[in-house]
């Protein structure tokens, strides 16, 4: 509001200046007003201002790459086909990825989406598994994750009553079983095989090799046994 003075004897005139609302400004005027606000603020104030008015777009810029990466990962994982999972108890495999690739190649799986895993993350304490290892093993056994187990004989004996292991005569031909002689023990092989010990980093002997009774890939489990479980002369 502005008061304009008139000569003596005339009444002063009160002039009401128009009130300008932000909504009445043009886009150019609004941008200019924003610039002026930012110029008058300190560094902290500018950060708070930007976060207050632009946090939605900042979050969008952060989340878009994450969403794209997650989507690509989900797509790739959906195409993966698990061909075999082996767990080696008390193993010290030096390079698990190289071992996986070696087994995949040896068994003739050439498609990039075919996967083979040789796990070395389950350890014993005495005649039983350590607590954390027991949790891992039980969970994966319950989901039919494992196909083949390589383990020490004393651990096999403590597990035999649980019915974990498949009778090999049900999944292996008689001529294959015949090649193992005394190493064949119905639901496992009992081997003395230095090459196998060195390959999978185990110190126990003999080595028990068994196929899980709930395996979904028994044919591939037998292929692995034929490839790696030789009877030493």
mmCIF file of C-alpha atoms in Angstrom:
data_model
loop_
_atom_site.group_PDB
_atom_site.id
_atom_site.type_symbol
_atom_site.label_atom_id
_atom_site.label_comp_id
_atom_site.label_asym_id
_atom_site.label_seq_id
_atom_site.Cartn_x
_atom_site.Cartn_y
_atom_site.Cartn_z
ATOM 1 C CA UNK A 1 0.000 0.000 0.000
ATOM 2 C CA UNK A 2 1.289 3.486 -0.892
ATOM 3 C CA UNK A 3 -0.036 7.011 0.252
ATOM 4 C CA UNK A 4 0.263 9.846 -2.269
ATOM 5 C CA UNK A 5 0.243 13.410 -0.796
ATOM 6 C CA UNK A 6 -1.924 16.081 -2.416
ATOM 7 C CA UNK A 7 -1.627 19.907 -2.180
ATOM 8 C CA UNK A 8 -3.108 21.543 0.909
ATOM 9 C CA UNK A 9 -6.825 21.288 0.989
ATOM 10 C CA UNK A 10 -6.965 18.145 -1.075
ATOM 11 C CA UNK A 11 -7.417 14.731 0.478
ATOM 12 C CA UNK A 12 -4.489 12.323 0.458
ATOM 13 C CA UNK A 13 -4.989 9.408 -1.913
ATOM 14 C CA UNK A 14 -4.277 5.906 -0.721
ATOM 15 C CA UNK A 15 -3.012 3.711 -3.548
ATOM 16 C CA UNK A 16 -3.350 -0.060 -3.015
ATOM 17 C CA UNK A 17 -0.473 -1.816 -4.805
ATOM 18 C CA UNK A 18 -1.375 -5.148 -6.357
ATOM 19 C CA UNK A 19 -0.336 -8.286 -4.454
ATOM 20 C CA UNK A 20 1.788 -10.551 -6.653
ATOM 21 C CA UNK A 21 1.388 -14.301 -6.057
ATOM 22 C CA UNK A 22 4.040 -16.821 -7.113
ATOM 23 C CA UNK A 23 1.412 -18.604 -9.180
ATOM 24 C CA UNK A 24 1.027 -15.444 -11.274
ATOM 25 C CA UNK A 25 4.690 -15.443 -12.302
ATOM 26 C CA UNK A 26 5.914 -16.770 -15.596
ATOM 27 C CA UNK A 27 8.280 -19.752 -15.677
ATOM 28 C CA UNK A 28 11.170 -17.408 -16.451
ATOM 29 C CA UNK A 29 10.268 -15.152 -13.506
ATOM 30 C CA UNK A 30 9.988 -18.151 -11.211
ATOM 31 C CA UNK A 31 13.455 -19.396 -12.234
ATOM 32 C CA UNK A 32 14.866 -15.947 -11.634
ATOM 33 C CA UNK A 33 13.247 -15.783 -8.189
ATOM 34 C CA UNK A 34 14.721 -19.206 -7.325
ATOM 35 C CA UNK A 35 18.173 -18.011 -8.362
ATOM 36 C CA UNK A 36 17.849 -14.921 -6.193
ATOM 37 C CA UNK A 37 16.829 -17.070 -3.207
ATOM 38 C CA UNK A 38 19.824 -19.357 -3.672
ATOM 39 C CA UNK A 39 22.235 -16.421 -4.010
ATOM 40 C CA UNK A 40 21.123 -15.054 -0.645
ATOM 41 C CA UNK A 41 21.698 -18.385 1.167
ATOM 42 C CA UNK A 42 24.800 -19.867 2.725
ATOM 43 C CA UNK A 43 26.190 -23.287 1.723
ATOM 44 C CA UNK A 44 24.165 -25.211 4.337
ATOM 45 C CA UNK A 45 21.045 -23.285 3.482
ATOM 46 C CA UNK A 46 21.489 -24.063 -0.199
ATOM 47 C CA UNK A 47 21.785 -27.786 0.560
ATOM 48 C CA UNK A 48 18.679 -27.728 2.717
ATOM 49 C CA UNK A 49 16.792 -25.784 0.053
ATOM 50 C CA UNK A 50 17.812 -28.141 -2.735
ATOM 51 C CA UNK A 51 16.910 -31.191 -0.633
ATOM 52 C CA UNK A 52 13.546 -29.709 0.358
ATOM 53 C CA UNK A 53 12.428 -28.858 -3.160
ATOM 54 C CA UNK A 54 14.281 -31.417 -5.295
ATOM 55 C CA UNK A 55 14.651 -34.514 -3.080
ATOM 56 C CA UNK A 56 12.135 -36.465 -5.170
ATOM 57 C CA UNK A 57 14.192 -36.030 -8.339
ATOM 58 C CA UNK A 58 17.443 -36.661 -6.498
ATOM 59 C CA UNK A 59 16.043 -39.941 -5.193
ATOM 60 C CA UNK A 60 14.850 -40.837 -8.684
ATOM 61 C CA UNK A 61 18.346 -40.266 -10.074
ATOM 62 C CA UNK A 62 19.802 -42.526 -7.371
ATOM 63 C CA UNK A 63 17.182 -45.274 -7.655
ATOM 64 C CA UNK A 64 17.017 -45.567 -11.453
ATOM 65 C CA UNK A 65 20.540 -47.102 -11.854
ATOM 66 C CA UNK A 66 19.889 -49.398 -8.881
ATOM 67 C CA UNK A 67 16.591 -50.555 -10.372
ATOM 68 C CA UNK A 68 18.168 -51.147 -13.787
ATOM 69 C CA UNK A 69 21.030 -53.137 -12.266
ATOM 70 C CA UNK A 70 18.597 -55.176 -10.149
ATOM 71 C CA UNK A 71 16.423 -55.855 -13.164
ATOM 72 C CA UNK A 72 19.374 -57.064 -15.239
ATOM 73 C CA UNK A 73 20.508 -59.287 -12.365
ATOM 74 C CA UNK A 74 17.021 -60.809 -11.955
ATOM 75 C CA UNK A 75 16.797 -61.424 -15.694
ATOM 76 C CA UNK A 76 20.165 -63.173 -15.814
ATOM 77 C CA UNK A 77 19.404 -65.270 -12.731
ATOM 78 C CA UNK A 78 16.080 -66.348 -14.214
ATOM 79 C CA UNK A 79 17.961 -67.921 -17.122
ATOM 80 C CA UNK A 80 20.465 -69.835 -14.978
ATOM 81 C CA UNK A 81 20.148 -73.620 -14.933
ATOM 82 C CA UNK A 82 21.784 -75.454 -12.019
ATOM 83 C CA UNK A 83 23.330 -78.686 -13.267
ATOM 84 C CA UNK A 84 25.130 -79.870 -10.136
ATOM 85 C CA UNK A 85 25.893 -78.837 -6.560
ATOM 86 C CA UNK A 86 28.648 -80.625 -4.664
ATOM 87 C CA UNK A 87 29.561 -79.949 -1.037
ATOM 88 C CA UNK A 88 32.974 -80.989 0.259
ATOM 89 C CA UNK A 89 33.168 -81.205 4.052
ATOM 90 C CA UNK A 90 36.312 -79.779 5.711
ATOM 91 C CA UNK A 91 37.674 -78.590 2.381
ATOM 92 C CA UNK A 92 40.354 -76.010 1.697
ATOM 93 C CA UNK A 93 39.741 -75.470 -2.009
ATOM 94 C CA UNK A 94 42.107 -72.617 -2.951
ATOM 95 C CA UNK A 95 39.903 -71.113 -5.665
ATOM 96 C CA UNK A 96 36.253 -72.128 -5.711
ATOM 97 C CA UNK A 97 35.429 -70.279 -8.939
ATOM 98 C CA UNK A 98 38.218 -72.037 -10.842
ATOM 99 C CA UNK A 99 37.079 -75.368 -9.409
ATOM 100 C CA UNK A 100 33.501 -74.709 -10.524
ATOM 101 C CA UNK A 101 34.620 -73.852 -14.039
ATOM 102 C CA UNK A 102 36.855 -76.927 -14.165
ATOM 103 C CA UNK A 103 34.006 -79.253 -13.169
ATOM 104 C CA UNK A 104 31.610 -77.556 -15.587
ATOM 105 C CA UNK A 105 34.055 -78.090 -18.448
ATOM 106 C CA UNK A 106 34.847 -81.676 -17.454
ATOM 107 C CA UNK A 107 31.149 -82.589 -17.438
ATOM 108 C CA UNK A 108 30.576 -80.958 -20.826
ATOM 109 C CA UNK A 109 28.325 -78.073 -19.807
ATOM 110 C CA UNK A 110 29.087 -75.379 -22.371
ATOM 111 C CA UNK A 111 26.140 -72.991 -22.104
ATOM 112 C CA UNK A 112 26.985 -69.839 -20.149
ATOM 113 C CA UNK A 113 23.743 -70.143 -18.205
ATOM 114 C CA UNK A 114 24.534 -73.664 -16.982
ATOM 115 C CA UNK A 115 26.022 -73.563 -13.485
ATOM 116 C CA UNK A 116 28.012 -75.996 -11.376
ATOM 117 C CA UNK A 117 28.973 -75.360 -7.757
ATOM 118 C CA UNK A 118 31.542 -77.088 -5.547
ATOM 119 C CA UNK A 119 31.068 -75.634 -2.059
ATOM 120 C CA UNK A 120 33.715 -75.609 0.642
ATOM 121 C CA UNK A 121 31.965 -73.802 3.493
ATOM 122 C CA UNK A 122 30.920 -76.683 5.762
ATOM 123 C CA UNK A 123 33.227 -77.763 8.604
ATOM 124 C CA UNK A 124 33.227 -80.343 11.375
ATOM 125 C CA UNK A 125 33.945 -80.234 15.068
ATOM 126 C CA UNK A 126 34.683 -83.755 16.259
ATOM 127 C CA UNK A 127 32.165 -86.151 14.730
ATOM 128 C CA UNK A 128 29.559 -83.480 14.001
ATOM 129 C CA UNK A 129 29.275 -80.232 12.090
ATOM 130 C CA UNK A 130 30.088 -76.894 13.661
ATOM 131 C CA UNK A 131 26.995 -74.894 14.628
ATOM 132 C CA UNK A 132 27.071 -72.471 11.669
ATOM 133 C CA UNK A 133 27.901 -75.262 9.252
ATOM 134 C CA UNK A 134 25.012 -77.318 10.604
ATOM 135 C CA UNK A 135 22.635 -74.447 9.912
ATOM 136 C CA UNK A 136 23.902 -74.067 6.338
ATOM 137 C CA UNK A 137 23.870 -77.791 5.652
ATOM 138 C CA UNK A 138 20.399 -78.427 7.124
ATOM 139 C CA UNK A 139 18.881 -75.523 5.203
ATOM 140 C CA UNK A 140 20.291 -76.643 1.877
ATOM 141 C CA UNK A 141 19.482 -80.291 2.417
ATOM 142 C CA UNK A 142 15.888 -79.259 3.126
ATOM 143 C CA UNK A 143 15.677 -77.424 -0.215
ATOM 144 C CA UNK A 144 17.248 -80.294 -2.222
ATOM 145 C CA UNK A 145 20.200 -78.040 -3.002
ATOM 146 C CA UNK A 146 23.010 -80.594 -2.665
ATOM 147 C CA UNK A 147 23.495 -83.455 -5.091
ATOM 148 C CA UNK A 148 26.831 -84.936 -3.983
ATOM 149 C CA UNK A 149 28.538 -84.920 -0.587
ATOM 150 C CA UNK A 150 32.229 -85.596 0.000
ATOM 151 C CA UNK A 151 32.832 -86.261 3.685
ATOM 152 C CA UNK A 152 34.999 -88.098 6.231
ATOM 153 C CA UNK A 153 34.012 -91.641 7.182
ATOM 154 C CA UNK A 154 33.283 -90.830 10.843
ATOM 155 C CA UNK A 155 30.778 -88.165 9.818
ATOM 156 C CA UNK A 156 29.130 -90.541 7.373
ATOM 157 C CA UNK A 157 28.651 -93.085 10.180
ATOM 158 C CA UNK A 158 26.957 -90.522 12.429
ATOM 159 C CA UNK A 159 24.611 -89.491 9.574
ATOM 160 C CA UNK A 160 23.767 -92.935 8.171
ATOM 161 C CA UNK A 161 20.619 -93.341 10.270
ATOM 162 C CA UNK A 162 19.171 -90.057 8.957
ATOM 163 C CA UNK A 163 18.594 -91.497 5.475
ATOM 164 C CA UNK A 164 20.422 -88.668 3.733
ATOM 165 C CA UNK A 165 22.019 -90.846 1.056
ATOM 166 C CA UNK A 166 20.713 -92.666 -2.006
ATOM 167 C CA UNK A 167 21.410 -96.360 -2.628
ATOM 168 C CA UNK A 168 23.884 -96.166 -5.509
ATOM 169 C CA UNK A 169 22.553 -99.358 -7.088
ATOM 170 C CA UNK A 170 19.357 -97.451 -7.913
ATOM 171 C CA UNK A 171 21.114 -94.763 -9.941
ATOM 172 C CA UNK A 172 24.286 -96.450 -11.247
ATOM 173 C CA UNK A 173 24.548 -99.289 -13.751
ATOM 174 C CA UNK A 174 25.918 -102.588 -12.493
ATOM 175 C CA UNK A 175 28.979 -102.358 -14.745
ATOM 176 C CA UNK A 176 29.869 -98.973 -13.274
ATOM 177 C CA UNK A 177 29.423 -100.252 -9.726
ATOM 178 C CA UNK A 178 31.582 -103.241 -10.606
ATOM 179 C CA UNK A 179 34.501 -100.938 -11.389
ATOM 180 C CA UNK A 180 34.648 -99.807 -7.764
ATOM 181 C CA UNK A 181 35.005 -103.249 -6.198
ATOM 182 C CA UNK A 182 35.283 -103.029 -2.418
ATOM 183 C CA UNK A 183 35.025 -99.225 -2.564
ATOM 184 C CA UNK A 184 31.310 -99.630 -3.281
ATOM 185 C CA UNK A 185 29.409 -99.507 0.030
ATOM 186 C CA UNK A 186 25.744 -99.481 -1.070
ATOM 187 C CA UNK A 187 24.902 -95.833 -0.343
ATOM 188 C CA UNK A 188 28.428 -94.401 -0.678
ATOM 189 C CA UNK A 189 31.877 -94.978 -2.087
ATOM 190 C CA UNK A 190 34.817 -95.334 0.284
ATOM 191 C CA UNK A 191 37.884 -94.206 -1.604
ATOM 192 C CA UNK A 192 41.588 -93.762 -1.185
ATOM 193 C CA UNK A 193 42.281 -91.252 -3.908
ATOM 194 C CA UNK A 194 45.148 -88.805 -3.542
ATOM 195 C CA UNK A 195 44.166 -86.907 -6.676
ATOM 196 C CA UNK A 196 40.684 -86.284 -5.322
ATOM 197 C CA UNK A 197 42.097 -85.290 -1.926
ATOM 198 C CA UNK A 198 44.466 -82.761 -3.494
ATOM 199 C CA UNK A 199 41.853 -81.362 -5.881
ATOM 200 C CA UNK A 200 39.349 -80.630 -3.145
ATOM 201 C CA UNK A 201 41.778 -79.867 -0.351
ATOM 202 C CA UNK A 202 40.814 -82.560 2.152
ATOM 203 C CA UNK A 203 43.162 -84.239 4.615
ATOM 204 C CA UNK A 204 41.021 -87.195 5.693
ATOM 205 C CA UNK A 205 41.357 -90.681 4.296
ATOM 206 C CA UNK A 206 39.450 -92.657 3.189
ATOM 207 C CA UNK A 207 37.041 -90.311 1.473
ATOM 208 C CA UNK A 208 33.307 -91.011 1.503
ATOM 209 C CA UNK A 209 31.345 -89.932 -1.571
ATOM 210 C CA UNK A 210 27.557 -90.090 -1.455
ATOM 211 C CA UNK A 211 24.591 -88.871 -3.497
ATOM 212 C CA UNK A 212 21.811 -87.096 -1.625
ATOM 213 C CA UNK A 213 18.537 -89.046 -1.564
ATOM 214 C CA UNK A 214 16.528 -85.903 -2.398
ATOM 215 C CA UNK A 215 18.799 -84.765 -5.242
ATOM 216 C CA UNK A 216 16.983 -83.478 -8.319
ATOM 217 C CA UNK A 217 20.013 -84.081 -10.571
ATOM 218 C CA UNK A 218 21.105 -87.660 -9.879
ATOM 219 C CA UNK A 219 22.176 -88.290 -13.481
ATOM 220 C CA UNK A 220 24.676 -85.448 -13.253
ATOM 221 C CA UNK A 221 25.761 -86.648 -9.812
ATOM 222 C CA UNK A 222 26.650 -90.017 -11.348
ATOM 223 C CA UNK A 223 28.529 -88.263 -14.156
ATOM 224 C CA UNK A 224 30.569 -86.392 -11.565
ATOM 225 C CA UNK A 225 31.357 -89.623 -9.699
ATOM 226 C CA UNK A 226 32.516 -91.308 -12.900
ATOM 227 C CA UNK A 227 34.722 -88.334 -13.763
ATOM 228 C CA UNK A 228 36.374 -87.723 -10.396
ATOM 229 C CA UNK A 229 36.021 -90.798 -8.211
ATOM 230 C CA UNK A 230 38.603 -93.172 -9.627
ATOM 231 C CA UNK A 231 39.843 -96.200 -7.739
ATOM 232 C CA UNK A 232 43.597 -95.972 -7.292
ATOM 233 C CA UNK A 233 45.572 -99.095 -8.184
#
